[in-house]
Amino acid sequence: MKYSDDIMQVMFSAEQIKCRVRELAQQIAVDYAGRRPLVVGVLKGAWIFVADLLRELDVPADVDFICASSYGSGTSTSGEVTLLKDITLDCRKRDVLLVEDIIDSGVTLSWLKQMMIDRKSRSVNIATLLSKPSRRKVDVDVKYVGFEIPDEFVVGYGMDYDERYRTLQDICILKEEVYSK
Ligand code: 5GP
Ligand code: MG
C-alpha cells in the first residue's frame, strides 16, 4: 500500500509550492531587512514549510518550534488549545514570526500570537502556507499567506490525516473512503 493510492486530487504540486514558498521568503526578507527574526514553527504540520521557507530566506533567522493543538485525530477543531511543547529560546524583545501550515478556524494561531505578545516579544507576525477563510471563527491578522483554499481537508507537505501522508510532496485531497476506513 502506498500513500499515493489514497489521493483523490492534487491541489498544489511540489513545483507550485516551491515557487510560492520562494515568493513568500522574498517578501519576508524585504520586510525583515536589517533584523534577525525568531521564526517559530508550529509543529507538527509546518515542519517542511519551515525548512523550505528558511532555506529561501535571505536574512539571518533563529528557529525554534512550538507544538499546540486544537485538534484530535479527526478533521474538525475542538475549539480548545493545548500547549504540547514550548519554545526553548527567549522571545522577549524578539521579532517573532509564527509559521503555520494551515489556518482553519484561527483558534490556534490567535492563541499562540497572544501568548507571544504576553511574553513581551517586540513584534509578532504570522506566515501560513494555506488559509481557509470560509472556516474562520476568530479574527486573526495573517501577514503572509501562501494560498487561500476552499473548505477541503488537505494532506501532504508536512500535513497529516491521523499521522499519515505527511511525506507526500504535493498538497492533496484524499479519497472519501480513507475517512471511513
Ligand atoms: P485552527 O486552530 O486554525 O482551526 O487549526 C489549525 C490547525 O488545524 C492547523 O495547524 C492544522 O494542524 C489543522 N488543520 C486545519 N485544517 C487542516 C487540513 O485541511 N488538513 C490538515 N492536515 N490539518 C488541518
Ligand atoms: Mg498546524
PDB file of C-alpha atoms and ligand atoms in Angstrom:
ATOM      1  CA  MET A   1       0.000   0.000   0.000  1.00  0.00           C
ATOM      2  CA  LYS A   2       1.285   3.464  -0.938  1.00  0.00           C
ATOM      3  CA  TYR A   3       0.103   6.877   0.231  1.00  0.00           C
ATOM      4  CA  SER A   4      -0.378   7.886  -3.398  1.00  0.00           C
ATOM      5  CA  ASP A   5      -3.110   5.236  -3.768  1.00  0.00           C
ATOM      6  CA  ASP A   6      -5.293   7.250  -1.362  1.00  0.00           C
ATOM      7  CA  ILE A   7      -5.114  10.566  -3.212  1.00  0.00           C
ATOM      8  CA  MET A   8      -8.196  11.842  -4.979  1.00  0.00           C
ATOM      9  CA  GLN A   9      -6.692  15.061  -6.306  1.00  0.00           C
ATOM     10  CA  VAL A  10      -3.521  17.142  -6.167  1.00  0.00           C
ATOM     11  CA  MET A  11      -4.380  20.662  -5.037  1.00  0.00           C
ATOM     12  CA  PHE A  12      -0.856  22.102  -5.281  1.00  0.00           C
ATOM     13  CA  SER A  13       2.084  20.317  -6.854  1.00  0.00           C
ATOM     14  CA  ALA A  14       5.555  20.300  -5.310  1.00  0.00           C
ATOM     15  CA  GLU A  15       6.616  22.699  -8.075  1.00  0.00           C
ATOM     16  CA  GLN A  16       3.797  25.174  -7.354  1.00  0.00           C
ATOM     17  CA  ILE A  17       4.576  25.046  -3.645  1.00  0.00           C
ATOM     18  CA  LYS A  18       8.251  25.668  -4.266  1.00  0.00           C
ATOM     19  CA  CYS A  19       7.526  28.791  -6.349  1.00  0.00           C
ATOM     20  CA  ARG A  20       5.126  30.211  -3.801  1.00  0.00           C
ATOM     21  CA  VAL A  21       7.437  29.497  -0.862  1.00  0.00           C
ATOM     22  CA  ARG A  22      10.210  31.362  -2.658  1.00  0.00           C
ATOM     23  CA  GLU A  23       7.926  34.374  -3.207  1.00  0.00           C
ATOM     24  CA  LEU A  24       6.924  34.409   0.448  1.00  0.00           C
ATOM     25  CA  ALA A  25      10.574  34.230   1.512  1.00  0.00           C
ATOM     26  CA  GLN A  26      11.416  37.188  -0.724  1.00  0.00           C
ATOM     27  CA  GLN A  27       8.572  39.234   0.757  1.00  0.00           C
ATOM     28  CA  ILE A  28       9.624  38.336   4.299  1.00  0.00           C
ATOM     29  CA  ALA A  29      13.274  39.204   3.549  1.00  0.00           C
ATOM     30  CA  VAL A  30      12.236  42.684   2.403  1.00  0.00           C
ATOM     31  CA  ASP A  31      10.042  43.264   5.461  1.00  0.00           C
ATOM     32  CA  TYR A  32      12.664  41.980   7.926  1.00  0.00           C
ATOM     33  CA  ALA A  33      15.726  43.546   6.300  1.00  0.00           C
ATOM     34  CA  GLY A  34      18.243  44.568   8.945  1.00  0.00           C
ATOM     35  CA  ARG A  35      16.539  42.471  11.617  1.00  0.00           C
ATOM     36  CA  ARG A  36      17.020  38.926  12.833  1.00  0.00           C
ATOM     37  CA  PRO A  37      13.606  37.343  13.312  1.00  0.00           C
ATOM     38  CA  LEU A  38      12.884  34.448  15.606  1.00  0.00           C
ATOM     39  CA  VAL A  39      10.981  32.028  13.420  1.00  0.00           C
ATOM     40  CA  VAL A  40       8.687  29.807  15.442  1.00  0.00           C
ATOM     41  CA  GLY A  41       7.377  26.832  13.504  1.00  0.00           C
ATOM     42  CA  VAL A  42       4.147  25.280  14.684  1.00  0.00           C
ATOM     43  CA  LEU A  43       4.580  21.517  14.911  1.00  0.00           C
ATOM     44  CA  LYS A  44       3.980  19.204  13.540  1.00  0.00           C
ATOM     45  CA  GLY A  45       2.331  20.280  10.309  1.00  0.00           C
ATOM     46  CA  ALA A  46       4.669  23.197   9.499  1.00  0.00           C
ATOM     47  CA  TRP A  47       7.952  21.260   9.693  1.00  0.00           C
ATOM     48  CA  ILE A  48       8.556  21.002   5.945  1.00  0.00           C
ATOM     49  CA  PHE A  49       7.295  24.517   5.222  1.00  0.00           C
ATOM     50  CA  VAL A  50       9.680  25.949   7.842  1.00  0.00           C
ATOM     51  CA  ALA A  51      12.627  24.036   6.390  1.00  0.00           C
ATOM     52  CA  ASP A  52      11.903  25.189   2.836  1.00  0.00           C
ATOM     53  CA  LEU A  53      10.987  28.766   3.749  1.00  0.00           C
ATOM     54  CA  LEU A  54      14.104  29.345   5.833  1.00  0.00           C
ATOM     55  CA  ARG A  55      16.428  27.978   3.192  1.00  0.00           C
ATOM     56  CA  GLU A  56      14.966  30.510   0.749  1.00  0.00           C
ATOM     57  CA  LEU A  57      15.128  33.349   3.284  1.00  0.00           C
ATOM     58  CA  ASP A  58      17.941  35.804   2.780  1.00  0.00           C
ATOM     59  CA  VAL A  59      18.017  37.322   6.274  1.00  0.00           C
ATOM     60  CA  PRO A  60      19.600  35.689   9.317  1.00  0.00           C
ATOM     61  CA  ALA A  61      16.886  33.995  11.336  1.00  0.00           C
ATOM     62  CA  ASP A  62      16.815  31.960  14.512  1.00  0.00           C
ATOM     63  CA  VAL A  63      14.491  28.996  14.528  1.00  0.00           C
ATOM     64  CA  ASP A  64      12.511  27.274  17.220  1.00  0.00           C
ATOM     65  CA  PHE A  65       9.426  25.114  17.351  1.00  0.00           C
ATOM     66  CA  ILE A  66       6.261  25.061  19.359  1.00  0.00           C
ATOM     67  CA  CYS A  67       3.552  22.477  19.421  1.00  0.00           C
ATOM     68  CA  ALA A  68      -0.018  23.421  20.117  1.00  0.00           C
ATOM     69  CA  SER A  69      -3.094  21.545  19.200  1.00  0.00           C
ATOM     70  CA  SER A  70      -6.749  22.363  18.815  1.00  0.00           C
ATOM     71  CA  TYR A  71      -7.267  19.077  17.014  1.00  0.00           C
ATOM     72  CA  GLY A  72      -7.887  15.485  17.999  1.00  0.00           C
ATOM     73  CA  SER A  73      -7.187  12.889  15.353  1.00  0.00           C
ATOM     74  CA  GLY A  74     -10.270  13.832  13.350  1.00  0.00           C
ATOM     75  CA  THR A  75     -10.808  16.640  10.869  1.00  0.00           C
ATOM     76  CA  SER A  76     -12.564  19.354  12.865  1.00  0.00           C
ATOM     77  CA  THR A  77     -11.438  21.639  15.675  1.00  0.00           C
ATOM     78  CA  SER A  78     -12.437  21.202  19.309  1.00  0.00           C
ATOM     79  CA  GLY A  79     -12.019  24.952  19.938  1.00  0.00           C
ATOM     80  CA  GLU A  80      -9.610  24.443  22.809  1.00  0.00           C
ATOM     81  CA  VAL A  81      -5.865  24.921  22.505  1.00  0.00           C
ATOM     82  CA  THR A  82      -3.302  22.912  24.434  1.00  0.00           C
ATOM     83  CA  LEU A  83       0.404  23.728  24.513  1.00  0.00           C
ATOM     84  CA  LEU A  84       2.166  20.405  23.935  1.00  0.00           C
ATOM     85  CA  LYS A  85       5.722  21.719  23.514  1.00  0.00           C
ATOM     86  CA  ASP A  86       7.079  25.189  24.204  1.00  0.00           C
ATOM     87  CA  ILE A  87       9.940  27.048  22.502  1.00  0.00           C
ATOM     88  CA  THR A  88      13.330  26.872  24.217  1.00  0.00           C
ATOM     89  CA  LEU A  89      14.639  30.290  23.056  1.00  0.00           C
ATOM     90  CA  ASP A  90      13.684  33.513  24.803  1.00  0.00           C
ATOM     91  CA  CYS A  91      11.214  35.502  22.704  1.00  0.00           C
ATOM     92  CA  ARG A  92      11.333  38.687  24.806  1.00  0.00           C
ATOM     93  CA  LYS A  93      12.133  41.723  22.643  1.00  0.00           C
ATOM     94  CA  ARG A  94      12.372  39.485  19.576  1.00  0.00           C
ATOM     95  CA  ASP A  95      10.641  39.879  16.239  1.00  0.00           C
ATOM     96  CA  VAL A  96       8.680  36.657  16.227  1.00  0.00           C
ATOM     97  CA  LEU A  97       7.403  35.126  13.013  1.00  0.00           C
ATOM     98  CA  LEU A  98       4.974  32.297  13.685  1.00  0.00           C
ATOM     99  CA  VAL A  99       4.982  29.821  10.814  1.00  0.00           C
ATOM    100  CA  GLU A 100       1.966  27.570  10.388  1.00  0.00           C
ATOM    101  CA  ASP A 101       0.919  25.016   7.804  1.00  0.00           C
ATOM    102  CA  ILE A 102      -2.740  25.958   7.603  1.00  0.00           C
ATOM    103  CA  ILE A 103      -5.162  28.320   9.292  1.00  0.00           C
ATOM    104  CA  ASP A 104      -8.635  26.964   9.639  1.00  0.00           C
ATOM    105  CA  SER A 105     -10.743  28.392  12.478  1.00  0.00           C
ATOM    106  CA  GLY A 106      -7.824  30.638  13.500  1.00  0.00           C
ATOM    107  CA  VAL A 107      -8.141  29.465  17.108  1.00  0.00           C
ATOM    108  CA  THR A 108      -4.609  28.026  17.367  1.00  0.00           C
ATOM    109  CA  LEU A 109      -2.836  30.983  15.780  1.00  0.00           C
ATOM    110  CA  SER A 110      -4.680  33.715  17.644  1.00  0.00           C
ATOM    111  CA  TRP A 111      -3.936  31.887  20.895  1.00  0.00           C
ATOM    112  CA  LEU A 112      -0.235  31.479  20.042  1.00  0.00           C
ATOM    113  CA  LYS A 113       0.055  35.069  18.874  1.00  0.00           C
ATOM    114  CA  GLN A 114      -1.444  36.356  22.122  1.00  0.00           C
ATOM    115  CA  MET A 115       0.937  34.162  24.106  1.00  0.00           C
ATOM    116  CA  MET A 116       3.935  35.661  22.282  1.00  0.00           C
ATOM    117  CA  ILE A 117       2.607  39.187  22.857  1.00  0.00           C
ATOM    118  CA  ASP A 118       2.111  38.424  26.555  1.00  0.00           C
ATOM    119  CA  ARG A 119       5.735  37.301  26.717  1.00  0.00           C
ATOM    120  CA  LYS A 120       6.823  40.743  25.503  1.00  0.00           C
ATOM    121  CA  SER A 121       8.001  39.898  22.023  1.00  0.00           C
ATOM    122  CA  ARG A 122       8.827  43.084  20.112  1.00  0.00           C
ATOM    123  CA  SER A 123       6.599  42.106  17.204  1.00  0.00           C
ATOM    124  CA  VAL A 124       4.563  39.051  16.255  1.00  0.00           C
ATOM    125  CA  ASN A 125       3.614  38.230  12.684  1.00  0.00           C
ATOM    126  CA  ILE A 126       2.122  35.133  11.130  1.00  0.00           C
ATOM    127  CA  ALA A 127       3.043  33.253   7.977  1.00  0.00           C
ATOM    128  CA  THR A 128       0.875  30.384   6.838  1.00  0.00           C
ATOM    129  CA  LEU A 129       1.206  28.289   3.742  1.00  0.00           C
ATOM    130  CA  LEU A 130      -2.545  27.722   3.468  1.00  0.00           C
ATOM    131  CA  SER A 131      -5.623  29.510   4.708  1.00  0.00           C
ATOM    132  CA  LYS A 132      -9.284  28.540   4.654  1.00  0.00           C
ATOM    133  CA  PRO A 133     -11.000  31.939   5.020  1.00  0.00           C
ATOM    134  CA  SER A 134     -14.505  30.452   4.962  1.00  0.00           C
ATOM    135  CA  ARG A 135     -13.752  28.477   8.146  1.00  0.00           C
ATOM    136  CA  ARG A 136     -12.522  31.382  10.260  1.00  0.00           C
ATOM    137  CA  LYS A 137     -14.102  31.607  13.724  1.00  0.00           C
ATOM    138  CA  VAL A 138     -11.783  34.147  15.302  1.00  0.00           C
ATOM    139  CA  ASP A 139     -10.283  37.147  13.620  1.00  0.00           C
ATOM    140  CA  VAL A 140      -6.539  36.820  13.284  1.00  0.00           C
ATOM    141  CA  ASP A 141      -4.231  39.081  11.316  1.00  0.00           C
ATOM    142  CA  VAL A 142      -2.150  36.940   8.968  1.00  0.00           C
ATOM    143  CA  LYS A 143       0.611  38.836   7.207  1.00  0.00           C
ATOM    144  CA  TYR A 144       1.850  36.136   4.827  1.00  0.00           C
ATOM    145  CA  VAL A 145      -0.445  33.629   3.129  1.00  0.00           C
ATOM    146  CA  GLY A 146       0.758  31.116   0.557  1.00  0.00           C
ATOM    147  CA  PHE A 147      -2.584  30.059  -0.876  1.00  0.00           C
ATOM    148  CA  GLU A 148      -6.203  30.593   0.083  1.00  0.00           C
ATOM    149  CA  ILE A 149      -8.136  27.365  -0.312  1.00  0.00           C
ATOM    150  CA  PRO A 150     -11.778  26.256  -0.113  1.00  0.00           C
ATOM    151  CA  ASP A 151     -13.124  24.200   2.767  1.00  0.00           C
ATOM    152  CA  GLU A 152     -11.369  20.941   1.897  1.00  0.00           C
ATOM    153  CA  PHE A 153      -9.245  18.774   4.176  1.00  0.00           C
ATOM    154  CA  VAL A 154      -5.749  18.542   2.733  1.00  0.00           C
ATOM    155  CA  VAL A 155      -2.685  16.435   3.470  1.00  0.00           C
ATOM    156  CA  GLY A 156       0.936  16.255   2.361  1.00  0.00           C
ATOM    157  CA  TYR A 157       3.902  18.656   2.543  1.00  0.00           C
ATOM    158  CA  GLY A 158       4.021  18.062   6.313  1.00  0.00           C
ATOM    159  CA  MET A 159       0.292  17.831   6.922  1.00  0.00           C
ATOM    160  CA  ASP A 160      -1.361  14.642   8.114  1.00  0.00           C
ATOM    161  CA  TYR A 161      -4.556  12.776   8.444  1.00  0.00           C
ATOM    162  CA  ASP A 162      -4.232  10.660  11.582  1.00  0.00           C
ATOM    163  CA  GLU A 163      -0.410  10.982  11.359  1.00  0.00           C
ATOM    164  CA  ARG A 164      -0.291   9.635   7.811  1.00  0.00           C
ATOM    165  CA  TYR A 165       0.503  11.318   4.472  1.00  0.00           C
ATOM    166  CA  ARG A 166       2.933  13.953   5.867  1.00  0.00           C
ATOM    167  CA  THR A 167       5.654  12.857   3.456  1.00  0.00           C
ATOM    168  CA  LEU A 168       3.659  13.381   0.258  1.00  0.00           C
ATOM    169  CA  GLN A 169       5.445  16.050  -1.807  1.00  0.00           C
ATOM    170  CA  ASP A 170       2.240  17.591  -3.167  1.00  0.00           C
ATOM    171  CA  ILE A 171      -0.676  19.029  -1.199  1.00  0.00           C
ATOM    172  CA  CYS A 172      -3.544  16.647  -1.817  1.00  0.00           C
ATOM    173  CA  ILE A 173      -7.173  15.839  -1.160  1.00  0.00           C
ATOM    174  CA  LEU A 174      -7.782  12.273  -0.043  1.00  0.00           C
ATOM    175  CA  LYS A 175     -10.361   9.863  -1.358  1.00  0.00           C
ATOM    176  CA  GLU A 176     -13.609   9.827   0.609  1.00  0.00           C
ATOM    177  CA  GLU A 177     -13.140   6.154   1.542  1.00  0.00           C
ATOM    178  CA  VAL A 178      -9.945   6.916   3.506  1.00  0.00           C
ATOM    179  CA  TYR A 179     -12.017   8.609   6.214  1.00  0.00           C
ATOM    180  CA  SER A 180     -14.469   5.746   6.556  1.00  0.00           C
ATOM    181  CA  LYS A 181     -11.727   3.114   6.938  1.00  0.00           C
TER     182      LYS A 181
HETATM  183  P1  5GP B   1      -7.282  26.162  13.639  1.00  0.00           P
HETATM  184  O1  5GP B   1      -6.939  26.416  15.060  1.00  0.00           O
HETATM  185  O2  5GP B   1      -6.931  27.303  12.709  1.00  0.00           O
HETATM  186  O3  5GP B   1      -8.690  25.713  13.460  1.00  0.00           O
HETATM  187  O4  5GP B   1      -6.481  24.887  13.212  1.00  0.00           O
HETATM  188  C1  5GP B   1      -5.282  24.957  12.656  1.00  0.00           C
HETATM  189  C2  5GP B   1      -4.664  23.569  12.638  1.00  0.00           C
HETATM  190  O5  5GP B   1      -5.607  22.561  12.297  1.00  0.00           O
HETATM  191  C3  5GP B   1      -3.631  23.513  11.553  1.00  0.00           C
HETATM  192  O6  5GP B   1      -2.392  23.909  12.025  1.00  0.00           O
HETATM  193  C4  5GP B   1      -3.635  22.061  11.181  1.00  0.00           C
HETATM  194  O7  5GP B   1      -2.781  21.356  12.038  1.00  0.00           O
HETATM  195  C5  5GP B   1      -5.051  21.626  11.420  1.00  0.00           C
HETATM  196  N1  5GP B   1      -5.792  21.645  10.148  1.00  0.00           N
HETATM  197  C6  5GP B   1      -6.745  22.514   9.758  1.00  0.00           C
HETATM  198  N2  5GP B   1      -7.190  22.241   8.530  1.00  0.00           N
HETATM  199  C7  5GP B   1      -6.476  21.178   8.101  1.00  0.00           C
HETATM  200  C8  5GP B   1      -6.455  20.432   6.874  1.00  0.00           C
HETATM  201  O8  5GP B   1      -7.154  20.680   5.891  1.00  0.00           O
HETATM  202  N3  5GP B   1      -5.566  19.397   6.834  1.00  0.00           N
HETATM  203  C9  5GP B   1      -4.753  19.080   7.873  1.00  0.00           C
HETATM  204  N4  5GP B   1      -3.938  18.050   7.708  1.00  0.00           N
HETATM  205  N5  5GP B   1      -4.744  19.757   9.032  1.00  0.00           N
HETATM  206  C10 5GP B   1      -5.601  20.796   9.141  1.00  0.00           C
HETATM  207 MG    MG B   2      -0.582  23.137  12.243  1.00  0.00          MG
END
